[in-house]
GROMACS .gro file of C-alpha atoms in nm:
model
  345
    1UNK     CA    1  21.656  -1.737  10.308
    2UNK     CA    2  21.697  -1.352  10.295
    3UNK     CA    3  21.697  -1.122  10.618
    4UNK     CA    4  21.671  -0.754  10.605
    5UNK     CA    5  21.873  -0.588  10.864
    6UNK     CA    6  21.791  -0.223  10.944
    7UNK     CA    7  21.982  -0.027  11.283
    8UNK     CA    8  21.875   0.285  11.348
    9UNK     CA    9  22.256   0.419  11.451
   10UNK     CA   10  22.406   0.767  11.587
   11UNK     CA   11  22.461   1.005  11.331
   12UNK     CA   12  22.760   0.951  11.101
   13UNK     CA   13  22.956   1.263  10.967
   14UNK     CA   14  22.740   1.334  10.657
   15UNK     CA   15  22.398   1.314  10.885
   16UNK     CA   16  22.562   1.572  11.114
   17UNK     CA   17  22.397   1.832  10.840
   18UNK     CA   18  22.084   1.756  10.961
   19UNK     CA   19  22.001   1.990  11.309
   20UNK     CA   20  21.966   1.744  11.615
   21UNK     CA   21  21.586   1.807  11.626
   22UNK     CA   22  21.583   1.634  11.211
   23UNK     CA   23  21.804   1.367  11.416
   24UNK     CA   24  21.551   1.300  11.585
   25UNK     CA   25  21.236   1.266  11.393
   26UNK     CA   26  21.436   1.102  11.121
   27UNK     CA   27  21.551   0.826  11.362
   28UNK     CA   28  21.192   0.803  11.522
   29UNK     CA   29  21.025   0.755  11.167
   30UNK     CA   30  21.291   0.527  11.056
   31UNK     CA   31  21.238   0.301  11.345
   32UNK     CA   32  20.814   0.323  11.292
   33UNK     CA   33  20.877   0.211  10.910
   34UNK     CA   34  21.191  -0.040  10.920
   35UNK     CA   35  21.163  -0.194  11.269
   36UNK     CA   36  20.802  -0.215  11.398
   37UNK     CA   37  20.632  -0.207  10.994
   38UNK     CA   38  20.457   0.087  11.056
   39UNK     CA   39  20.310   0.242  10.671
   40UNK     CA   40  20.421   0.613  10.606
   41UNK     CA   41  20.071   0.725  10.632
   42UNK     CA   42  20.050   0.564  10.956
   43UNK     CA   43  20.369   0.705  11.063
   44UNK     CA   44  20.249   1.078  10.896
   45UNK     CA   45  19.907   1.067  11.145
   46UNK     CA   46  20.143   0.962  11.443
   47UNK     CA   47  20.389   1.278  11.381
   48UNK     CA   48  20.145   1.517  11.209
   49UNK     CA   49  20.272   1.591  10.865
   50UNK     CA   50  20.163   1.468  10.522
   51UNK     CA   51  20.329   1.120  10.399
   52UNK     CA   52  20.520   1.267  10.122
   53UNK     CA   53  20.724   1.437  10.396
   54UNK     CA   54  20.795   1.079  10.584
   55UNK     CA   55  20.897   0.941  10.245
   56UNK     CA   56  21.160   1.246  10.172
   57UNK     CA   57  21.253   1.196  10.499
   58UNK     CA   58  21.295   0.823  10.500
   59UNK     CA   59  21.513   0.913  10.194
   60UNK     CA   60  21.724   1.133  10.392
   61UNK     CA   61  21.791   0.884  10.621
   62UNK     CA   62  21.910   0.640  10.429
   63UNK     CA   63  22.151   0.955  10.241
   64UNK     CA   64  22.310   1.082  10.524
   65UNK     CA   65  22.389   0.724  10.662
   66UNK     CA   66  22.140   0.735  10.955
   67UNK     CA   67  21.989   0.395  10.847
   68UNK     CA   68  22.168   0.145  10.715
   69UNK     CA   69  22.009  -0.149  10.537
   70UNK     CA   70  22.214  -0.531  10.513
   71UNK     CA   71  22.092  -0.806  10.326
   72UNK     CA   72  22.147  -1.103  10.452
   73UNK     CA   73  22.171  -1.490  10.339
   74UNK     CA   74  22.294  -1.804  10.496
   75UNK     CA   75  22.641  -1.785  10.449
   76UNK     CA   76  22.653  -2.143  10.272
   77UNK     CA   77  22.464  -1.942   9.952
   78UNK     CA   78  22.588  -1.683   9.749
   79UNK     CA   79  22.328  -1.417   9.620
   80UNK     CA   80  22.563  -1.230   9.447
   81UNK     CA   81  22.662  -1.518   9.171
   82UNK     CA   82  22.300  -1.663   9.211
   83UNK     CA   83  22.143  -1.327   9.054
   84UNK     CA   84  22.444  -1.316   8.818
   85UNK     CA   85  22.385  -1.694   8.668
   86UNK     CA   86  21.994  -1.638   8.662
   87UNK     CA   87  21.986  -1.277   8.483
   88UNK     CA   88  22.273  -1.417   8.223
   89UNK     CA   89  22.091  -1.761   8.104
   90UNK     CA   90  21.718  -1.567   8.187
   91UNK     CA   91  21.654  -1.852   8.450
   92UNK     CA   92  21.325  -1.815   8.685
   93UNK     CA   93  21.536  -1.929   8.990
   94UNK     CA   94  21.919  -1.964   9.026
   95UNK     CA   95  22.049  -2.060   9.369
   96UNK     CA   96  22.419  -2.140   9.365
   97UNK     CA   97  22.568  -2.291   9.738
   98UNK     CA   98  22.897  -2.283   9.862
   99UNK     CA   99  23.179  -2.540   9.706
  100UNK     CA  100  23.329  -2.811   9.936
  101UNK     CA  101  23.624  -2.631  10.084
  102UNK     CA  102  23.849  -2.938   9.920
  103UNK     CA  103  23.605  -3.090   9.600
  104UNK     CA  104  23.782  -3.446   9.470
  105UNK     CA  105  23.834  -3.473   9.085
  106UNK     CA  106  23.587  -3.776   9.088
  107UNK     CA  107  23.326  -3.580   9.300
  108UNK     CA  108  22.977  -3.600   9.233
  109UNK     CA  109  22.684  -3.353   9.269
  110UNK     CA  110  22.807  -3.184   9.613
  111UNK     CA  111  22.522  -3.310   9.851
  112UNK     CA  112  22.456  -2.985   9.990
  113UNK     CA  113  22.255  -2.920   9.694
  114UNK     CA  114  22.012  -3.135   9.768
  115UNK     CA  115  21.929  -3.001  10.077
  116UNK     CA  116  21.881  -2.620   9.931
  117UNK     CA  117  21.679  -2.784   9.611
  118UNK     CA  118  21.480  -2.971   9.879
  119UNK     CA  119  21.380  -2.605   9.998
  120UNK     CA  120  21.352  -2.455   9.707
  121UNK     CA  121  21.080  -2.734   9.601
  122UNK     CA  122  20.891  -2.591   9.965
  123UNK     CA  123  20.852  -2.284   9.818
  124UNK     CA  124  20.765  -2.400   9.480
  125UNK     CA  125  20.516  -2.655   9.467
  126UNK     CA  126  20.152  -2.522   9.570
  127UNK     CA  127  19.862  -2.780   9.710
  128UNK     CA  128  19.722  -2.968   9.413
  129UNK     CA  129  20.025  -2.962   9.229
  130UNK     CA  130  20.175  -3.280   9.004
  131UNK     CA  131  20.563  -3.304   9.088
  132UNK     CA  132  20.795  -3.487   8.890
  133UNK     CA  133  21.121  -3.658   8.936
  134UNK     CA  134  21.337  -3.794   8.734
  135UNK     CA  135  21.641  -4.043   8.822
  136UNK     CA  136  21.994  -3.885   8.982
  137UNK     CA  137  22.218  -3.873   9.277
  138UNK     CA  138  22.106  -3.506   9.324
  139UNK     CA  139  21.735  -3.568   9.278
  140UNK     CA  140  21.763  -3.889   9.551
  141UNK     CA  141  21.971  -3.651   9.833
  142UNK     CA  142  21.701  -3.381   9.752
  143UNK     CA  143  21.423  -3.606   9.827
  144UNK     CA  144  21.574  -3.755  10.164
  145UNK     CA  145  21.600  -3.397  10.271
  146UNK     CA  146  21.256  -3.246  10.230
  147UNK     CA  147  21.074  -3.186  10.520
  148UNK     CA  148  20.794  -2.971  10.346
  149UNK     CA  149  20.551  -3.004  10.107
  150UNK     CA  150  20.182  -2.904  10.054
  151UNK     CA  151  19.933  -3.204   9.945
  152UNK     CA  152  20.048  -3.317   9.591
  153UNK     CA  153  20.028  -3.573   9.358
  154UNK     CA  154  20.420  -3.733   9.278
  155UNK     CA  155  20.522  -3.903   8.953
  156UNK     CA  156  20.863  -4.004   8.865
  157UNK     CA  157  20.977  -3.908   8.518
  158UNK     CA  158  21.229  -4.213   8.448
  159UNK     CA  159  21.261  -4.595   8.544
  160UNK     CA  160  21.607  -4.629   8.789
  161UNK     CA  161  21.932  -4.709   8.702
  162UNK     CA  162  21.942  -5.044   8.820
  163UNK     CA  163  21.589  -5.209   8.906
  164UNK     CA  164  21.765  -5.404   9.224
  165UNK     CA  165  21.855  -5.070   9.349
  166UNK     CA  166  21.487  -4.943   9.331
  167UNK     CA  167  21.456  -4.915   9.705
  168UNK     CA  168  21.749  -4.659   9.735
  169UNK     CA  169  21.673  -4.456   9.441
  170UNK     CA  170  21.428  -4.289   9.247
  171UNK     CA  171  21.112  -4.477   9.397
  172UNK     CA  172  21.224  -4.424   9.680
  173UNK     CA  173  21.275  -4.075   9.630
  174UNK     CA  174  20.908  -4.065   9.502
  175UNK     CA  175  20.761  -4.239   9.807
  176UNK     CA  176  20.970  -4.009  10.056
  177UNK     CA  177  20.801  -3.725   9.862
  178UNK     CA  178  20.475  -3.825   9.850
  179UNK     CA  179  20.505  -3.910  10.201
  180UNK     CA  180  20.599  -3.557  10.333
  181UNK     CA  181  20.338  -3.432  10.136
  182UNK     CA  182  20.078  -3.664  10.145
  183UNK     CA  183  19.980  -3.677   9.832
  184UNK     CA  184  19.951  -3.972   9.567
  185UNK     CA  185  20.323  -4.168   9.456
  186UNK     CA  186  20.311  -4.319   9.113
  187UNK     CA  187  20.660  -4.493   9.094
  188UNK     CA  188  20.786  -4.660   8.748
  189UNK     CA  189  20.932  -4.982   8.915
  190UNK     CA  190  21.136  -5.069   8.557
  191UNK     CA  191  21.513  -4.984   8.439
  192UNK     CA  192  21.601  -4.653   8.275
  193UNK     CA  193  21.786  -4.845   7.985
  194UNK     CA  194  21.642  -5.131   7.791
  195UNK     CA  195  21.831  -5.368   7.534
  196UNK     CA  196  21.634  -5.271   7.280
  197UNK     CA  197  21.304  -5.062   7.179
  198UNK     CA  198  21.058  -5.377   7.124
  199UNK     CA  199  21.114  -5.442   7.527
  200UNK     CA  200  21.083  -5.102   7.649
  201UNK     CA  201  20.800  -5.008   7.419
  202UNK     CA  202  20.633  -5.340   7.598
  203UNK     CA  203  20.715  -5.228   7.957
  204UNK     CA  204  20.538  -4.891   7.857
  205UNK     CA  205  20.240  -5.033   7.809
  206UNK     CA  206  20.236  -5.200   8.171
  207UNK     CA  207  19.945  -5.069   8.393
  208UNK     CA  208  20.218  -4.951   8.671
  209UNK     CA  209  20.449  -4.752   8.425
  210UNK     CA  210  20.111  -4.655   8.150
  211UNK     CA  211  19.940  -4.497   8.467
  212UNK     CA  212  20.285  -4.322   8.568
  213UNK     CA  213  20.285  -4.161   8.220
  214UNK     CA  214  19.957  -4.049   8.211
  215UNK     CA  215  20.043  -3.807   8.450
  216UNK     CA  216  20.342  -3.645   8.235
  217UNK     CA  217  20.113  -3.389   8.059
  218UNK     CA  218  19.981  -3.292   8.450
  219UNK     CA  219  20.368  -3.245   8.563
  220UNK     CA  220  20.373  -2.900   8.692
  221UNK     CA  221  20.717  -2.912   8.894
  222UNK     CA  222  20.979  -3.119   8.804
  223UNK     CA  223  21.347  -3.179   8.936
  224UNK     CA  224  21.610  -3.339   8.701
  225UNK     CA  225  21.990  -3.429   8.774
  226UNK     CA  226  22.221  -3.327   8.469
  227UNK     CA  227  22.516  -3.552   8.364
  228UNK     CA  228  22.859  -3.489   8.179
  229UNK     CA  229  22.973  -3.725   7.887
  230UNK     CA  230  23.219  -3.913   8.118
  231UNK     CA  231  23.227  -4.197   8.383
  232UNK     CA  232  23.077  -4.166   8.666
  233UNK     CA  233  22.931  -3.878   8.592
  234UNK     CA  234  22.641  -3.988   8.375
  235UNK     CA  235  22.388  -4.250   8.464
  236UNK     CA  236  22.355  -4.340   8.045
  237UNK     CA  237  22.715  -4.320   7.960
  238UNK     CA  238  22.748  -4.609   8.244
  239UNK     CA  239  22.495  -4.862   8.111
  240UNK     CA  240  22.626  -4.835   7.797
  241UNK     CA  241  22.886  -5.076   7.617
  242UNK     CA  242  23.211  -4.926   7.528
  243UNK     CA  243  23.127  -4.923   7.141
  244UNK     CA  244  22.736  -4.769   7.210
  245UNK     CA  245  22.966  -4.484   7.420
  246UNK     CA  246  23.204  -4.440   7.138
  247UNK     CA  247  22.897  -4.438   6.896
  248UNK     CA  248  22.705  -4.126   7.116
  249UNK     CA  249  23.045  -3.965   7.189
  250UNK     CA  250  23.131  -3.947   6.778
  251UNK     CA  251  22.811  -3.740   6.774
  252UNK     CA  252  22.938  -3.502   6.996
  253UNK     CA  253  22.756  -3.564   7.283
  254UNK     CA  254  22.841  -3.319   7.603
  255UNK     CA  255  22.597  -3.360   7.841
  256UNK     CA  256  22.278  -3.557   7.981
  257UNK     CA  257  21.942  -3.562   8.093
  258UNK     CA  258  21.666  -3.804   8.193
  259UNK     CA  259  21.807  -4.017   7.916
  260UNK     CA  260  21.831  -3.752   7.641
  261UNK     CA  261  22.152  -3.700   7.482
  262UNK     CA  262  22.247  -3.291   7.426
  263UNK     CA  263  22.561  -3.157   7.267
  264UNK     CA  264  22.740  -2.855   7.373
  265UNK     CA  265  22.498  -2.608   7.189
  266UNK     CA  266  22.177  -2.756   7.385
  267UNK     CA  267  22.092  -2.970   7.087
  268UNK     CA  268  21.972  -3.307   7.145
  269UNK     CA  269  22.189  -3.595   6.964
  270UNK     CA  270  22.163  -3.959   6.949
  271UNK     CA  271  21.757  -3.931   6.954
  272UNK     CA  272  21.744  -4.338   6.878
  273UNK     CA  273  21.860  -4.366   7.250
  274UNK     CA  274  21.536  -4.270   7.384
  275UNK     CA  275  21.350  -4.551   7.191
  276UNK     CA  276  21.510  -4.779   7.463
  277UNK     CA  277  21.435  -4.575   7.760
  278UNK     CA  278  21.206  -4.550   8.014
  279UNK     CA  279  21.178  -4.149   8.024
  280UNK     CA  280  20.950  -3.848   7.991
  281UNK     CA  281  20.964  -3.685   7.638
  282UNK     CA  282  21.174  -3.410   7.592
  283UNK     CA  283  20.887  -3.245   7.432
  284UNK     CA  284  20.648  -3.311   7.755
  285UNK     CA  285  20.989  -3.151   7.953
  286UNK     CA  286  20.922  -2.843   7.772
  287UNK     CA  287  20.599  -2.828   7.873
  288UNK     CA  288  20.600  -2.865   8.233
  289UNK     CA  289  20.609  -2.538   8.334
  290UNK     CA  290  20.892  -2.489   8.617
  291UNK     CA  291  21.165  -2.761   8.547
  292UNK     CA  292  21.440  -2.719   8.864
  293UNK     CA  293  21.788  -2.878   8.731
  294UNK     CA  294  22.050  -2.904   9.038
  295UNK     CA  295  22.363  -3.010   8.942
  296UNK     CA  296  22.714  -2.878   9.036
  297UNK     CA  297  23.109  -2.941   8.999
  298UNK     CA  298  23.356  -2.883   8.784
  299UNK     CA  299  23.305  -3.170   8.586
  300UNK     CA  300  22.968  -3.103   8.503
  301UNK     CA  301  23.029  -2.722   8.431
  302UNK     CA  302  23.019  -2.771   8.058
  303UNK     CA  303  22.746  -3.006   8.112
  304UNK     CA  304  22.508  -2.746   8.289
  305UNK     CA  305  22.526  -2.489   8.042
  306UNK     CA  306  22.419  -2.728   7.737
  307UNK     CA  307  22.155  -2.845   7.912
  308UNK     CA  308  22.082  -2.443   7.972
  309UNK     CA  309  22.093  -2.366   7.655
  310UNK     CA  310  21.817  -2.685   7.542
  311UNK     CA  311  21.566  -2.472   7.704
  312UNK     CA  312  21.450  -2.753   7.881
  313UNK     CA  313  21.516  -2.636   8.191
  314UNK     CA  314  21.344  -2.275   8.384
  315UNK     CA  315  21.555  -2.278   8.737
  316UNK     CA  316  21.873  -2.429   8.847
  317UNK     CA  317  22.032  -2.505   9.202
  318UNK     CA  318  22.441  -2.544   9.169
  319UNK     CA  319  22.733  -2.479   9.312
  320UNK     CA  320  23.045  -2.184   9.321
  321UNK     CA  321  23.274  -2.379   9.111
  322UNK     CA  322  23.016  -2.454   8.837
  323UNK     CA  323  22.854  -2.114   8.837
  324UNK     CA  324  23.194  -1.951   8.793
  325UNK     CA  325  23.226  -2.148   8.498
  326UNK     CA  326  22.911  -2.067   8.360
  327UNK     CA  327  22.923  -1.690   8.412
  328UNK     CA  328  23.244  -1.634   8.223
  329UNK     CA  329  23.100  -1.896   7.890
  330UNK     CA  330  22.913  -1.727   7.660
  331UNK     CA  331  22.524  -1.824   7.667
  332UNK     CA  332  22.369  -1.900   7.278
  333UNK     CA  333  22.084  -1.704   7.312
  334UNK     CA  334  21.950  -1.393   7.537
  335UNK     CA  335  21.761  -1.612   7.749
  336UNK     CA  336  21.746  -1.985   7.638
  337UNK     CA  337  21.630  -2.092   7.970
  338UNK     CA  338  21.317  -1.872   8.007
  339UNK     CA  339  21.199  -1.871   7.634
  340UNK     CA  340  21.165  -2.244   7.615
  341UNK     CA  341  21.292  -2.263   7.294
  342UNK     CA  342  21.414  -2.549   7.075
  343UNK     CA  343  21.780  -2.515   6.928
  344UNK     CA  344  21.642  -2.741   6.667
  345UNK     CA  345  21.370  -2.507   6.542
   0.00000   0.00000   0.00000
């Protein structure tokens, strides 16, 4: 995603200094290093002189203006807030896309993030690798968009959000992914959200969904979908009755993931929920050692930095609007992504 640009160009006013014969070497060298990849002791053999002089006068070049070096990304992704966001909540990988130009209040996860997480799992996942994926709108577009991965092994991490709906969501997703990578799928074909924890301790035990969770402890990359307390916005917060809402929300509940319940300091709440879920632990989360959250929007801004801060989470792929958010809250903690740690502890 990252081009380096280098021009050799005619001397600007401050490389005018240097006599035309320095002109020329300079430019030569700088075209043997930057253009054709030439090392400076390569370059020092070709022109005679010792290598310490082709890096001073490498350095030269780039002082007096004689080279000049652009970085550049696809325009739909913005380097500048993506280092920002990763250095401020310690984050292994922060990639932050573009906005829509005109984003509706009832928006979702923009589905341009799906496509950059889909990438972003290309580079991440290694043959032999266990991926994980856990139920959301984000997770679903990601997985319809990858066109790359080496052999793996793919798990999902939660049942769906409505078993009728299983072809068009998360086992889905997992099939897609196995099937670009051709590696194992182990789908969970059960609901995220039981009526009670007798019945979902029962469909546990199933051979499908037991031999789905044996692989949790082998997760090595996972990619999770982050929701806000509010309609529409979080899988849970829709299967629930109005008085179970009312319950989680008198908690303090701000955000959402895989089923667990955080509030706005990263701490989980409302642990009882999980004992009628379908989910990976939040403890086995922990674990796994690159989780990749993508989530973005306005709406979810709040959202995406509790989850941050539960140290649940090592990389994140959002959006302008929610990273602009997030780099002007203040983070709990120098790092809280990167350290893995507990609030609770």
């Amino acid at each position: 995603m990252r081009e380096i640009a280098v021009s050799g160009i005619s001397a600007g006013r401050s490389a005018m200094r240097m006599g035309p014969a320095e002109l020329v070497q300079a430019a030569a060298m700088a075209r043997r290093f930057y253009l054709e990849g030439k090392s400076k002791i390569q370059i020092a053999e070709e022109f005679g002189v010792s290598r310490f002089k082709v890096a001073r006068v490498l350095e030269t070049a780039l002082e007096r203006d004689l080279v000049r070096i652009e970085i550049r990304v696809p325009a739909e992704l913005d380097a500048e807030r993506s280092d920002a966001l990763r250095a401020r909540y310690g984050l292994r990988h922060a990639v932050v896309v573009e906005s829509p130009a005109e984003e509706q209040d009832d928006a979702a996860d923009p589905e341009n993030l799906g496509e950059v997480a889909a990438d972003l799992l290309g580079e991440l996942v290694n043959e032999g690798d266990v991926l994980g994926l856990a139920w959301g709108r984000s997770t679903i577009h990601m997985a319809a968009a990858l066109d790359r991965l080496p052999p793996c092994t793919v798990v999902q991490l939660t049942g769906v959000y409505d078993a009728g709906t299983a072809e068009r969501g998360s086992v889905e997703a997992v099939r897609r992914a196995a099937q670009v990578s051709g590696g194992e799928a182990h789908p969970i074909y059960a609901p995220m959200l039981l009526p009670d924890p007798a019945t979902a301790a029962a469909l546990r035990h199933q051979t499908g969904i037991a031999r789905a969770f044996e692989h949790f402890d082998k997760v090595t990359v996972a990619a999770v979908s982050i929701g806000s307390w509010e309609p529409g916005i979080s899988t849970v917060h829709d299967m629930l009755s109005d008085d179970e809402r009312a319950h989680y929300a008198s908690l303090g509940v701000a955000a959402e993931m895989s089923a667990h319940l955080f509030d706005a300091d990263g701490r989980r709440v409302g642990r009882d929920l999980g004992e009628r879920c379908i989910t990976v632990e939040a403890d086995r989360l922990r674990r796994i050692p690159e989780v990749v959250a993508i989530a973005g929007g306005q709406r979810k801004a709040a959202a995406i930095g509790a989850v941050l801060r539960s140290g649940l989470v090592t990389s994140l792929v959002t959006d302008t609007a929610a990273a602009d958010y997030l780099l002007t809250e203040s983070a709990a903690g120098p790092r809280p992504a990167l350290e893995r740690a507990d609030p609770d502890d």
